[in-house]
PDB file of C-alpha atoms in Angstrom:
ATOM      1  CA  UNK J   1      -9.947 -20.647 -18.368  1.00  0.00           C
ATOM      2  CA  UNK J   2      -8.921 -18.400 -21.103  1.00  0.00           C
ATOM      3  CA  UNK J   3      -5.176 -17.372 -21.377  1.00  0.00           C
ATOM      4  CA  UNK J   4      -4.569 -13.761 -22.355  1.00  0.00           C
ATOM      5  CA  UNK J   5      -0.849 -13.520 -22.335  1.00  0.00           C
ATOM      6  CA  UNK J   6       2.467 -15.252 -21.204  1.00  0.00           C
ATOM      7  CA  UNK J   7       5.612 -13.480 -20.160  1.00  0.00           C
ATOM      8  CA  UNK J   8       8.765 -14.868 -18.983  1.00  0.00           C
ATOM      9  CA  UNK J   9       7.429 -15.755 -15.568  1.00  0.00           C
ATOM     10  CA  UNK J  10       3.650 -14.868 -15.601  1.00  0.00           C
ATOM     11  CA  UNK J  11       0.451 -16.034 -17.204  1.00  0.00           C
ATOM     12  CA  UNK J  12      -2.301 -13.408 -17.517  1.00  0.00           C
ATOM     13  CA  UNK J  13      -5.508 -15.171 -17.680  1.00  0.00           C
ATOM     14  CA  UNK J  14      -9.404 -15.119 -16.866  1.00  0.00           C
ATOM     15  CA  UNK J  15     -10.435 -15.523 -13.446  1.00  0.00           C
ATOM     16  CA  UNK J  16     -12.067 -18.807 -12.449  1.00  0.00           C
ATOM     17  CA  UNK J  17     -14.178 -20.040  -9.507  1.00  0.00           C
ATOM     18  CA  UNK J  18     -11.274 -22.059  -8.037  1.00  0.00           C
ATOM     19  CA  UNK J  19      -9.262 -18.741  -7.710  1.00  0.00           C
ATOM     20  CA  UNK J  20     -11.502 -17.295  -5.041  1.00  0.00           C
ATOM     21  CA  UNK J  21      -9.263 -18.059  -1.992  1.00  0.00           C
ATOM     22  CA  UNK J  22      -6.297 -16.603  -3.828  1.00  0.00           C
ATOM     23  CA  UNK J  23      -8.360 -13.571  -4.879  1.00  0.00           C
ATOM     24  CA  UNK J  24      -8.969 -12.965  -1.196  1.00  0.00           C
ATOM     25  CA  UNK J  25      -5.169 -12.544  -0.542  1.00  0.00           C
ATOM     26  CA  UNK J  26      -5.133 -10.033  -3.345  1.00  0.00           C
ATOM     27  CA  UNK J  27      -8.394  -8.142  -2.300  1.00  0.00           C
ATOM     28  CA  UNK J  28      -9.008  -8.140   1.377  1.00  0.00           C
ATOM     29  CA  UNK J  29     -12.283  -9.104   2.823  1.00  0.00           C
ATOM     30  CA  UNK J  30     -13.261  -5.436   3.506  1.00  0.00           C
ATOM     31  CA  UNK J  31     -13.325  -4.855  -0.281  1.00  0.00           C
ATOM     32  CA  UNK J  32     -15.963  -7.325  -0.993  1.00  0.00           C
ATOM     33  CA  UNK J  33     -18.751  -5.124   0.134  1.00  0.00           C
ATOM     34  CA  UNK J  34     -17.875  -2.495  -2.652  1.00  0.00           C
ATOM     35  CA  UNK J  35     -18.504  -5.277  -5.230  1.00  0.00           C
ATOM     36  CA  UNK J  36     -21.467  -6.997  -3.678  1.00  0.00           C
ATOM     37  CA  UNK J  37     -23.183  -3.992  -2.161  1.00  0.00           C
ATOM     38  CA  UNK J  38     -23.764  -5.146   1.216  1.00  0.00           C
ATOM     39  CA  UNK J  39     -21.303  -5.642   4.237  1.00  0.00           C
ATOM     40  CA  UNK J  40     -19.624  -9.073   4.398  1.00  0.00           C
ATOM     41  CA  UNK J  41     -16.997  -8.177   6.768  1.00  0.00           C
ATOM     42  CA  UNK J  42     -18.810  -9.819   9.765  1.00  0.00           C
ATOM     43  CA  UNK J  43     -19.399 -13.082   8.115  1.00  0.00           C
ATOM     44  CA  UNK J  44     -17.071 -16.148   8.427  1.00  0.00           C
ATOM     45  CA  UNK J  45     -14.042 -17.086   6.254  1.00  0.00           C
ATOM     46  CA  UNK J  46     -16.233 -19.597   4.385  1.00  0.00           C
ATOM     47  CA  UNK J  47     -18.659 -17.085   3.276  1.00  0.00           C
ATOM     48  CA  UNK J  48     -15.962 -14.768   2.126  1.00  0.00           C
ATOM     49  CA  UNK J  49     -14.696 -17.254  -0.301  1.00  0.00           C
ATOM     50  CA  UNK J  50     -18.282 -17.791  -1.827  1.00  0.00           C
ATOM     51  CA  UNK J  51     -18.810 -14.026  -1.893  1.00  0.00           C
ATOM     52  CA  UNK J  52     -15.495 -13.911  -3.798  1.00  0.00           C
ATOM     53  CA  UNK J  53     -16.691 -16.505  -6.084  1.00  0.00           C
ATOM     54  CA  UNK J  54     -19.682 -14.387  -6.671  1.00  0.00           C
ATOM     55  CA  UNK J  55     -17.579 -11.559  -7.493  1.00  0.00           C
ATOM     56  CA  UNK J  56     -15.424 -13.622  -9.946  1.00  0.00           C
ATOM     57  CA  UNK J  57     -18.447 -14.848 -11.661  1.00  0.00           C
ATOM     58  CA  UNK J  58     -19.867 -11.314 -12.161  1.00  0.00           C
ATOM     59  CA  UNK J  59     -16.447 -10.280 -13.567  1.00  0.00           C
ATOM     60  CA  UNK J  60     -16.497 -13.099 -15.897  1.00  0.00           C
ATOM     61  CA  UNK J  61     -20.037 -12.101 -17.161  1.00  0.00           C
ATOM     62  CA  UNK J  62     -19.136  -8.666 -17.527  1.00  0.00           C
ATOM     63  CA  UNK J  63     -15.953  -9.482 -19.537  1.00  0.00           C
ATOM     64  CA  UNK J  64     -18.011 -11.281 -22.288  1.00  0.00           C
ATOM     65  CA  UNK J  65     -19.760  -7.714 -22.883  1.00  0.00           C
ATOM     66  CA  UNK J  66     -16.628  -5.478 -22.515  1.00  0.00           C
ATOM     67  CA  UNK J  67     -15.058  -3.599 -25.484  1.00  0.00           C
ATOM     68  CA  UNK J  68     -12.094  -5.377 -26.975  1.00  0.00           C
ATOM     69  CA  UNK J  69      -8.822  -4.345 -25.071  1.00  0.00           C
ATOM     70  CA  UNK J  70     -10.841  -4.074 -21.677  1.00  0.00           C
ATOM     71  CA  UNK J  71     -11.109  -6.440 -18.875  1.00  0.00           C
ATOM     72  CA  UNK J  72     -10.087  -8.010 -15.567  1.00  0.00           C
ATOM     73  CA  UNK J  73      -7.556 -10.855 -15.386  1.00  0.00           C
ATOM     74  CA  UNK J  74      -5.489 -12.786 -12.893  1.00  0.00           C
ATOM     75  CA  UNK J  75      -1.628 -12.625 -12.840  1.00  0.00           C
ATOM     76  CA  UNK J  76      -0.563 -16.197 -12.051  1.00  0.00           C
ATOM     77  CA  UNK J  77       2.709 -17.707 -11.845  1.00  0.00           C
ATOM     78  CA  UNK J  78       3.508 -19.558 -15.122  1.00  0.00           C
ATOM     79  CA  UNK J  79       5.232 -22.462 -13.523  1.00  0.00           C
ATOM     80  CA  UNK J  80       2.322 -23.540 -11.222  1.00  0.00           C
ATOM     81  CA  UNK J  81      -0.695 -21.272 -12.402  1.00  0.00           C
ATOM     82  CA  UNK J  82      -1.028 -19.793  -8.903  1.00  0.00           C
ATOM     83  CA  UNK J  83      -2.833 -16.294  -8.978  1.00  0.00           C
ATOM     84  CA  UNK J  84      -0.633 -13.729  -7.295  1.00  0.00           C
ATOM     85  CA  UNK J  85      -2.098 -10.546  -8.328  1.00  0.00           C
ATOM     86  CA  UNK J  86      -4.689  -8.918 -10.635  1.00  0.00           C
ATOM     87  CA  UNK J  87      -4.532  -6.568 -13.620  1.00  0.00           C
ATOM     88  CA  UNK J  88      -7.120  -4.597 -15.318  1.00  0.00           C
ATOM     89  CA  UNK J  89      -7.751  -2.496 -18.151  1.00  0.00           C
ATOM     90  CA  UNK J  90     -11.232  -0.437 -17.572  1.00  0.00           C
ATOM     91  CA  UNK J  91     -12.844   2.681 -18.873  1.00  0.00           C
ATOM     92  CA  UNK J  92     -12.006   5.696 -16.677  1.00  0.00           C
ATOM     93  CA  UNK J  93     -15.028   7.552 -15.160  1.00  0.00           C
ATOM     94  CA  UNK J  94     -14.710  10.363 -17.545  1.00  0.00           C
ATOM     95  CA  UNK J  95     -16.339  11.252 -20.762  1.00  0.00           C
ATOM     96  CA  UNK J  96     -13.173  11.114 -22.797  1.00  0.00           C
ATOM     97  CA  UNK J  97     -13.261   7.322 -23.043  1.00  0.00           C
ATOM     98  CA  UNK J  98      -9.660   6.936 -21.407  1.00  0.00           C
ATOM     99  CA  UNK J  99      -8.605   3.601 -20.229  1.00  0.00           C
ATOM    100  CA  UNK J 100      -6.886   2.920 -16.884  1.00  0.00           C
ATOM    101  CA  UNK J 101      -4.431   0.153 -16.233  1.00  0.00           C
ATOM    102  CA  UNK J 102      -4.528  -1.149 -12.630  1.00  0.00           C
ATOM    103  CA  UNK J 103      -2.412  -3.779 -10.963  1.00  0.00           C
ATOM    104  CA  UNK J 104      -2.408  -5.270  -7.646  1.00  0.00           C
ATOM    105  CA  UNK J 105      -0.298  -8.177  -6.160  1.00  0.00           C
ATOM    106  CA  UNK J 106      -0.648 -10.267  -3.101  1.00  0.00           C
ATOM    107  CA  UNK J 107       1.493  -9.729  -0.075  1.00  0.00           C
ATOM    108  CA  UNK J 108       4.738 -11.774  -0.626  1.00  0.00           C
ATOM    109  CA  UNK J 109       4.733 -11.119  -4.351  1.00  0.00           C
ATOM    110  CA  UNK J 110       5.554  -7.496  -4.326  1.00  0.00           C
ATOM    111  CA  UNK J 111       8.769  -5.994  -5.178  1.00  0.00           C
ATOM    112  CA  UNK J 112       9.688  -8.815  -7.481  1.00  0.00           C
ATOM    113  CA  UNK J 113       9.051  -7.055 -10.697  1.00  0.00           C
ATOM    114  CA  UNK J 114       5.729  -8.818 -11.367  1.00  0.00           C
ATOM    115  CA  UNK J 115       3.633  -5.953 -11.643  1.00  0.00           C
ATOM    116  CA  UNK J 116       6.011  -4.300 -14.182  1.00  0.00           C
ATOM    117  CA  UNK J 117       6.286  -7.513 -16.245  1.00  0.00           C
ATOM    118  CA  UNK J 118       2.563  -7.949 -16.366  1.00  0.00           C
ATOM    119  CA  UNK J 119       2.055  -4.166 -16.975  1.00  0.00           C
ATOM    120  CA  UNK J 120       4.200  -3.946 -19.900  1.00  0.00           C
ATOM    121  CA  UNK J 121       2.701  -7.209 -21.494  1.00  0.00           C
ATOM    122  CA  UNK J 122      -0.803  -5.968 -20.969  1.00  0.00           C
ATOM    123  CA  UNK J 123      -0.060  -2.466 -22.271  1.00  0.00           C
ATOM    124  CA  UNK J 124       1.538  -4.040 -25.336  1.00  0.00           C
ATOM    125  CA  UNK J 125      -1.520  -6.199 -25.825  1.00  0.00           C
ATOM    126  CA  UNK J 126      -3.876  -3.109 -25.447  1.00  0.00           C
ATOM    127  CA  UNK J 127      -1.980  -1.258 -28.042  1.00  0.00           C
ATOM    128  CA  UNK J 128      -2.277  -4.119 -30.470  1.00  0.00           C
ATOM    129  CA  UNK J 129      -6.226  -3.930 -29.678  1.00  0.00           C
ATOM    130  CA  UNK J 130      -6.260  -0.317 -30.775  1.00  0.00           C
ATOM    131  CA  UNK J 131      -5.925   1.532 -27.810  1.00  0.00           C
ATOM    132  CA  UNK J 132      -3.601   4.617 -28.329  1.00  0.00           C
ATOM    133  CA  UNK J 133      -2.832   5.303 -24.694  1.00  0.00           C
ATOM    134  CA  UNK J 134      -3.559   3.969 -21.247  1.00  0.00           C
ATOM    135  CA  UNK J 135      -3.425   5.826 -17.892  1.00  0.00           C
ATOM    136  CA  UNK J 136      -2.501   4.922 -14.345  1.00  0.00           C
ATOM    137  CA  UNK J 137      -4.132   6.691 -11.380  1.00  0.00           C
ATOM    138  CA  UNK J 138      -1.991   6.734  -8.313  1.00  0.00           C
ATOM    139  CA  UNK J 139      -2.824   7.996  -4.863  1.00  0.00           C
ATOM    140  CA  UNK J 140       0.011  10.518  -3.991  1.00  0.00           C
ATOM    141  CA  UNK J 141       1.361   8.501  -0.967  1.00  0.00           C
ATOM    142  CA  UNK J 142       1.606   5.278  -2.934  1.00  0.00           C
ATOM    143  CA  UNK J 143       5.232   5.510  -4.055  1.00  0.00           C
ATOM    144  CA  UNK J 144       5.280   1.959  -4.904  1.00  0.00           C
ATOM    145  CA  UNK J 145       2.541   2.266  -7.348  1.00  0.00           C
ATOM    146  CA  UNK J 146       4.054   5.316  -8.800  1.00  0.00           C
ATOM    147  CA  UNK J 147       7.331   3.733  -9.153  1.00  0.00           C
ATOM    148  CA  UNK J 148       5.790   0.602 -10.981  1.00  0.00           C
ATOM    149  CA  UNK J 149       3.900   2.869 -13.415  1.00  0.00           C
ATOM    150  CA  UNK J 150       7.418   4.596 -14.381  1.00  0.00           C
ATOM    151  CA  UNK J 151       8.934   1.211 -14.747  1.00  0.00           C
ATOM    152  CA  UNK J 152       6.246   0.187 -17.162  1.00  0.00           C
ATOM    153  CA  UNK J 153       7.242   3.273 -18.988  1.00  0.00           C
ATOM    154  CA  UNK J 154       4.458   5.517 -18.022  1.00  0.00           C
ATOM    155  CA  UNK J 155       5.106   9.335 -17.896  1.00  0.00           C
ATOM    156  CA  UNK J 156       3.692  11.552 -14.994  1.00  0.00           C
ATOM    157  CA  UNK J 157       1.207  14.061 -16.680  1.00  0.00           C
ATOM    158  CA  UNK J 158      -0.113  15.717 -13.689  1.00  0.00           C
ATOM    159  CA  UNK J 159      -2.703  15.402 -10.676  1.00  0.00           C
ATOM    160  CA  UNK J 160      -6.412  15.454 -10.881  1.00  0.00           C
ATOM    161  CA  UNK J 161      -9.430  15.517  -8.687  1.00  0.00           C
ATOM    162  CA  UNK J 162     -11.850  14.308 -11.538  1.00  0.00           C
ATOM    163  CA  UNK J 163     -11.249  10.532 -11.044  1.00  0.00           C
ATOM    164  CA  UNK J 164     -12.912   8.394  -8.367  1.00  0.00           C
ATOM    165  CA  UNK J 165     -13.559  11.386  -6.189  1.00  0.00           C
ATOM    166  CA  UNK J 166     -10.107  11.594  -4.973  1.00  0.00           C
ATOM    167  CA  UNK J 167      -6.786  13.600  -5.613  1.00  0.00           C
ATOM    168  CA  UNK J 168      -4.692  11.317  -7.731  1.00  0.00           C
ATOM    169  CA  UNK J 169      -1.393  11.452  -9.802  1.00  0.00           C
ATOM    170  CA  UNK J 170      -1.953  10.578 -13.340  1.00  0.00           C
ATOM    171  CA  UNK J 171       0.382   8.594 -15.415  1.00  0.00           C
ATOM    172  CA  UNK J 172       0.121   8.021 -19.191  1.00  0.00           C
ATOM    173  CA  UNK J 173       1.663   5.392 -21.535  1.00  0.00           C
ATOM    174  CA  UNK J 174       1.559   5.465 -25.411  1.00  0.00           C
ATOM    175  CA  UNK J 175       3.029   2.892 -27.777  1.00  0.00           C
ATOM    176  CA  UNK J 176       6.218   4.756 -28.513  1.00  0.00           C
ATOM    177  CA  UNK J 177       6.879   5.080 -24.793  1.00  0.00           C
ATOM    178  CA  UNK J 178       6.451   1.296 -24.249  1.00  0.00           C
ATOM    179  CA  UNK J 179       8.664   0.571 -27.332  1.00  0.00           C
ATOM    180  CA  UNK J 180      11.233   2.809 -25.838  1.00  0.00           C
ATOM    181  CA  UNK J 181      11.461   1.203 -22.379  1.00  0.00           C
ATOM    182  CA  UNK J 182      11.358  -2.246 -23.800  1.00  0.00           C
ATOM    183  CA  UNK J 183      14.050  -1.697 -26.045  1.00  0.00           C
ATOM    184  CA  UNK J 184      16.167   0.056 -23.436  1.00  0.00           C
ATOM    185  CA  UNK J 185      15.584  -2.885 -20.980  1.00  0.00           C
ATOM    186  CA  UNK J 186      16.659  -5.425 -23.682  1.00  0.00           C
ATOM    187  CA  UNK J 187      20.296  -6.529 -23.669  1.00  0.00           C
ATOM    188  CA  UNK J 188      22.349  -5.223 -26.432  1.00  0.00           C
TER     189      UNK J 188
END
């Protein structure tokens, strides 16, 4: 397991085979078909775990060939290494080579500031790896994800239909934005 970053409460690290059950609390069974290309919804829980292991192995293989500053990682609790979420930096489906930050937490770990903490840390890491900006794409009805983007320090820059075939709100973060939000959150 390769560690990417540590924060006050979290560890951002590579996914491993042993994370499959925890990953299923983060990504529901119905999402497995998106990654595997077939419908696993009717299968039993044991095959869901094995299917998720296959997804995690595919992600690990893809990670080795990704450009520096891109990837998929587990968000784990620092004190016991329990995966509670996922965070990504992936190329957006547009020719401009923009990078999207994505974050997702398991039920029970939301509204505790974990996504904000992980997002700020990963954005800082991305900027140290030569990225000049990152974007978040948020469904207009997902007020929680939009609020997290703003807490990370992202600025709403508009709406678009060109990403993922959906109408989405677009948020952007640049290094100076992150520096400002981190300095304003620090005690004087």
